Short mmCIF file of C-alpha atoms in Angstrom, two decimals:
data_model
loop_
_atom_site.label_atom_id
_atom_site.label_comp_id
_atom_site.label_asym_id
_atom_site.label_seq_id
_atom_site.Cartn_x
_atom_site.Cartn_y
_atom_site.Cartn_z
CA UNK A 1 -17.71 -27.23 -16.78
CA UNK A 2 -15.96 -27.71 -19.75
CA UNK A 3 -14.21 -30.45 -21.13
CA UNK A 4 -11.07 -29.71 -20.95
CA UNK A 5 -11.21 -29.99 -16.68
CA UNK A 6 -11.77 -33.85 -17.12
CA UNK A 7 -8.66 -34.37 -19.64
CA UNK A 8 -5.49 -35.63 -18.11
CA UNK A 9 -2.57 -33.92 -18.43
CA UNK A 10 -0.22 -35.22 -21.03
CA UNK A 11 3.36 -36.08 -19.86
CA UNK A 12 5.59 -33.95 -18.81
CA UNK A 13 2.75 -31.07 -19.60
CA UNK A 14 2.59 -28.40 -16.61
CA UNK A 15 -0.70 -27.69 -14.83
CA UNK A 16 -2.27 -24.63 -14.51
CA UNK A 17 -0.84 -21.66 -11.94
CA UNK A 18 -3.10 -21.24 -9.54
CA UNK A 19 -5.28 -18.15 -9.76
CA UNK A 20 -4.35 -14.87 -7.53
CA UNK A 21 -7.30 -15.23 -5.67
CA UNK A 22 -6.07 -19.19 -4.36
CA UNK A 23 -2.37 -18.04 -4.07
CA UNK A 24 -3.63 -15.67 -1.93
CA UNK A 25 -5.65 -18.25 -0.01
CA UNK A 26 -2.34 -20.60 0.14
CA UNK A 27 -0.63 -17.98 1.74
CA UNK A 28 -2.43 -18.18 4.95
CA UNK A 29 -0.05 -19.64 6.76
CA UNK A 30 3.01 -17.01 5.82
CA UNK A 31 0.38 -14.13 7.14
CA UNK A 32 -0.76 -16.00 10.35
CA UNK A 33 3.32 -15.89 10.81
CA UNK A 34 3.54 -11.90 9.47
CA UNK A 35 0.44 -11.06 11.47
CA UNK A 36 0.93 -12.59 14.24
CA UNK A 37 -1.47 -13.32 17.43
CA UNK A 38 -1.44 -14.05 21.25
CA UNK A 39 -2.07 -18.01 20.69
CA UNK A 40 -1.94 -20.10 17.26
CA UNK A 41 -5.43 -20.52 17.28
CA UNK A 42 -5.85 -16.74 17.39
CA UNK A 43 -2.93 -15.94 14.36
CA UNK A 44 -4.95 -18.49 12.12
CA UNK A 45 -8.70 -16.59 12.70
CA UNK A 46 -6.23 -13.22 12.00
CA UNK A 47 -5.06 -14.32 8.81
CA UNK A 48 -8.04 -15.64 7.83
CA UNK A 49 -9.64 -12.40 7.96
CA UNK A 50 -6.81 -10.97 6.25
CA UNK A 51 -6.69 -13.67 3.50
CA UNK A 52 -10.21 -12.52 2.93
CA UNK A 53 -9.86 -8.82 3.21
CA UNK A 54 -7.16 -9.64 0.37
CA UNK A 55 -9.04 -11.49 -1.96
CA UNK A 56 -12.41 -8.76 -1.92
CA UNK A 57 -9.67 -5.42 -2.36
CA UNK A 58 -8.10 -8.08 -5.46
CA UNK A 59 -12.23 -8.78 -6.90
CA UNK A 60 -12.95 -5.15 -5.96
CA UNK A 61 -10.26 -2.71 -8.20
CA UNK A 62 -10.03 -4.18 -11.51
CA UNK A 63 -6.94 -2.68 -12.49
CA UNK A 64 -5.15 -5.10 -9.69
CA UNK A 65 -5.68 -8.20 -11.71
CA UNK A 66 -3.95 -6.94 -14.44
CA UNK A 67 -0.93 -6.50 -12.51
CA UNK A 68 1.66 -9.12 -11.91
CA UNK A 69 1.09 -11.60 -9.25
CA UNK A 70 4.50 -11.95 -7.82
CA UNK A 71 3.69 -7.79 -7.22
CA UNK A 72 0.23 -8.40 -5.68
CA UNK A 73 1.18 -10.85 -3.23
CA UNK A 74 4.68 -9.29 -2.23
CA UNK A 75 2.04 -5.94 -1.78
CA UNK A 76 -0.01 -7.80 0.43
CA UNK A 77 2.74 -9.74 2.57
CA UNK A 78 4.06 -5.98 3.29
CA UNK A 79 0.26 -4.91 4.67
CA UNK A 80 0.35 -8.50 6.76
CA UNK A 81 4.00 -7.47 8.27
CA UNK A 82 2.46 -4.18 9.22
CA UNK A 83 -0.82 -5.58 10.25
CA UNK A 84 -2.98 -2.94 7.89
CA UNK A 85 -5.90 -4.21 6.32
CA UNK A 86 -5.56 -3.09 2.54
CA UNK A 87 -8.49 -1.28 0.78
CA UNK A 88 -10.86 -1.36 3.45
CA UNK A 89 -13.24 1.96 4.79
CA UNK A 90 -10.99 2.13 7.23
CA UNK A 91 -8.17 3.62 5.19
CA UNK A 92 -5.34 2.23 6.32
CA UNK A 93 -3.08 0.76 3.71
CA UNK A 94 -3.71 0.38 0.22
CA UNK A 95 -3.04 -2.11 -3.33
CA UNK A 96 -2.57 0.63 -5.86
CA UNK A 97 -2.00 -0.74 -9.65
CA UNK A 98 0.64 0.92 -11.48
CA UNK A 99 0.43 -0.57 -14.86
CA UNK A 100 1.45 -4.41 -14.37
CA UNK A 101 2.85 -3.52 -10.84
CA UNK A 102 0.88 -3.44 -7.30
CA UNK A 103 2.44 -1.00 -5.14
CA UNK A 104 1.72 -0.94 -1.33
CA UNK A 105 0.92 2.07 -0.15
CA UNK A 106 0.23 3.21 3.96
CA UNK A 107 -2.80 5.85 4.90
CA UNK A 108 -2.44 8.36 6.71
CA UNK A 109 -4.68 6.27 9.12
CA UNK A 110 -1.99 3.43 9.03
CA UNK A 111 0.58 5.59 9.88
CA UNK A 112 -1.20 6.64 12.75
CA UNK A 113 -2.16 3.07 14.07
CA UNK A 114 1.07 2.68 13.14
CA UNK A 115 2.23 5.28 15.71
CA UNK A 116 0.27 4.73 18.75
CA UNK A 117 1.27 0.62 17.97
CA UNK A 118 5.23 2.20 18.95
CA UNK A 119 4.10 2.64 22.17
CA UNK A 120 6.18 5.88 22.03
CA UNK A 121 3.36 8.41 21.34
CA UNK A 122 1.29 9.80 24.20
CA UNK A 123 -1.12 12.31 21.97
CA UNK A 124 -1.46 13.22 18.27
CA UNK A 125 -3.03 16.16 16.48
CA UNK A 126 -2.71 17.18 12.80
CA UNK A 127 -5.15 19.58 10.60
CA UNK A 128 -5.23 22.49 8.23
CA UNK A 129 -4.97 26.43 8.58
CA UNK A 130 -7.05 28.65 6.23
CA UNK A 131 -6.59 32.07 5.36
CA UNK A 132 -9.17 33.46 7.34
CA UNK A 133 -8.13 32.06 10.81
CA UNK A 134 -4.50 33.78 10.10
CA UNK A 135 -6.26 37.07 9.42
CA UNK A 136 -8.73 36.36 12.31
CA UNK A 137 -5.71 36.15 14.89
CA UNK A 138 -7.14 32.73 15.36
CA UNK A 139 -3.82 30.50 14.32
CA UNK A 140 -0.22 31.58 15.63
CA UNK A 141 2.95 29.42 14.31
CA UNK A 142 6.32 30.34 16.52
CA UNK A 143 9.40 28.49 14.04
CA UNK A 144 12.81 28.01 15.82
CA UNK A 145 14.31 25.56 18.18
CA UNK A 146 11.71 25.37 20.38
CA UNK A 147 8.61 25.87 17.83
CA UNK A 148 5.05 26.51 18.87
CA UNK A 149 1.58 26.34 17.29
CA UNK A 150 -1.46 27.94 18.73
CA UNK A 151 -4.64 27.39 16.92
CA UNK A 152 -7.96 28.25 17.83
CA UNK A 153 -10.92 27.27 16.23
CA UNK A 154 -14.17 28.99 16.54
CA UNK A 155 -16.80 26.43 16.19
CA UNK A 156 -19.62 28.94 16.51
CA UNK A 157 -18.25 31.09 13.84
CA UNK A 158 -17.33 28.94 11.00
CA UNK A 159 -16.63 31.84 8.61
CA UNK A 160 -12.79 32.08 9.38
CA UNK A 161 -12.89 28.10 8.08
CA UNK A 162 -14.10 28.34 4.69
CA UNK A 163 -13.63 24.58 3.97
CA UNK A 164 -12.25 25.41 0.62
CA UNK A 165 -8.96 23.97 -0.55
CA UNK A 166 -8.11 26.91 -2.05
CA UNK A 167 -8.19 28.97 1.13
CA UNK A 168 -5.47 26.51 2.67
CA UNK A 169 -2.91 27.99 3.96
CA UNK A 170 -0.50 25.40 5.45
CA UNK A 171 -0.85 22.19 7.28
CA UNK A 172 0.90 20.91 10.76
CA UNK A 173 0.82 17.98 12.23
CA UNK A 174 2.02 17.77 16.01
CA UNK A 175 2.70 15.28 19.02
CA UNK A 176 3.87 14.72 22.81
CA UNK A 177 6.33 11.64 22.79
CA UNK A 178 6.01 9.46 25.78
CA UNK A 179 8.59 11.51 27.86
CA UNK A 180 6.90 14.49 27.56
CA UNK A 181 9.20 15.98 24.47
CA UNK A 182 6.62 17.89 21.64
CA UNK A 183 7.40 17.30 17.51
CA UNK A 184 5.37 20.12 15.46
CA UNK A 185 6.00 20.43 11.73
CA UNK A 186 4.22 22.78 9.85
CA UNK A 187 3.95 23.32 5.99
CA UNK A 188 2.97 25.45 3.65
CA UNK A 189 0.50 25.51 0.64
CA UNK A 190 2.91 25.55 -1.56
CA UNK A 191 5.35 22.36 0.30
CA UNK A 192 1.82 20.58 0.23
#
C-alpha cells in the first residue's frame, strides 16, 4: 500500500471520488427501488445481483471506463428501471461506449422480455426470407389493411435457406395481441 493511504488529509483538501466500480456498489439501494421485488428482502438479493452484473460488464469492456461516470451509472439505472441485465450472454440490454459517453442500449431479446412482461402479447414470431424460398413458392407476403404472411420452411430441404446474408431478402416480425388482433411488419433488404 503506499504511503500516501496513511497521510491525513490536509484541511479543507477533498478526498478522493469513489471509483465506478464502488459508486456502482453504493447504488444498491436506488436499484433494489428501480428493480423492484415481491418482499424487501427479495429487491435487496435482486439488486445485488444486478450491482454485480454491473460491475463485471464495467471490468469486462475496457472502453467503458474511459467514459464518464455520471454516463455509466445513469446507463445502468435505465437497465435497473427496465429490469435487463446489461452485457450478459443473455443479450438483453447493453453499456455501449461512445467516446467518453455510455449509451444504454435494449436487445432484441430485451425487447422481447420486454413484450411478454406487458402482459399484452399472446405469441411472437420474427425471422428472415431468402431468395430461394420466394422463388421456391415457399414464403407469400399479402400487404394491405388486413396483411398476411405465409412462410414455409422446409427443414428437410435446406437449399431454399442458403444462410447467407447476402441472399436476404426481407425480414418480418409478427404477433397475436391478447384479444386476438395480429401486427405483421415486413421489410425489405434494402429498409434493413
Amino acid at each position: 500500500m503506499s504511503q500516501q493511504a496513511y497521510m491525513p488529509q490536509a484541511r479543507g483538501q477533498q478526498s478522493p471520488a469513489p471509483s465506478v466500480e464502488n459508486q456502482i456498489m453504493l447504488m444498491k439501494q436506488e436499484f433494489a427501488r428501480a428493480i423492484g421485488g415481491a418482499t424487501p428482502e427479495e429487491q435487496q438479493r435482486r439488486a445485488e445481483r444486478f450491482a454485480r452484473v454491473c460491475v463485471t460488464a464495467f471490468r469486462q469492456t475496457p472502453k467503458l471506463q474511459m467514459c464518464s461516470p455520471a454516463s455509466i451509472l445513469g446507463a445502468m439505472m435505465t437497465c435497473a428501471q427496465l429490469d435487463l441485465e446489461p452485457n450478459t450472454p443473455a443479450g438483453l440490454a447493453y453499456l455501449i461506449p461512445y467516446g467518453r459517453e455510455c449509451q444504454f442500449q435494449i436487445g432484441y431479446k430485451g425487447l422481447l422480455q420486454l413484450m411478454y412482461r406487458s402482459g399484452a402479447i399472446a405469441s411472437f414470431n420474427a425471422d428472415v426470407v431468402f431468395a430461394g424460398e420466394v422463388a421456391a413458392g415457399l414464403f407469400k407476403y399479402t400487404s394491405g389493411i388486413h396483411p398476411n404472411i405465409e412462410h414455409t420452411i422446409n427443414l428437410l430441404d435446406g437449399s431454399a435457406r442458403t444462410g447467407d446474408p447476402k441472399d436476404i431478402v426481407a425480414a418480418y416480425a409478427c404477433c397475436v395481441l391478447k384479444s386476438g388482433e395480429p401486427i405483421i411488419r415486413l421489410v425489405t433488404r434494402k429498409e434493413i
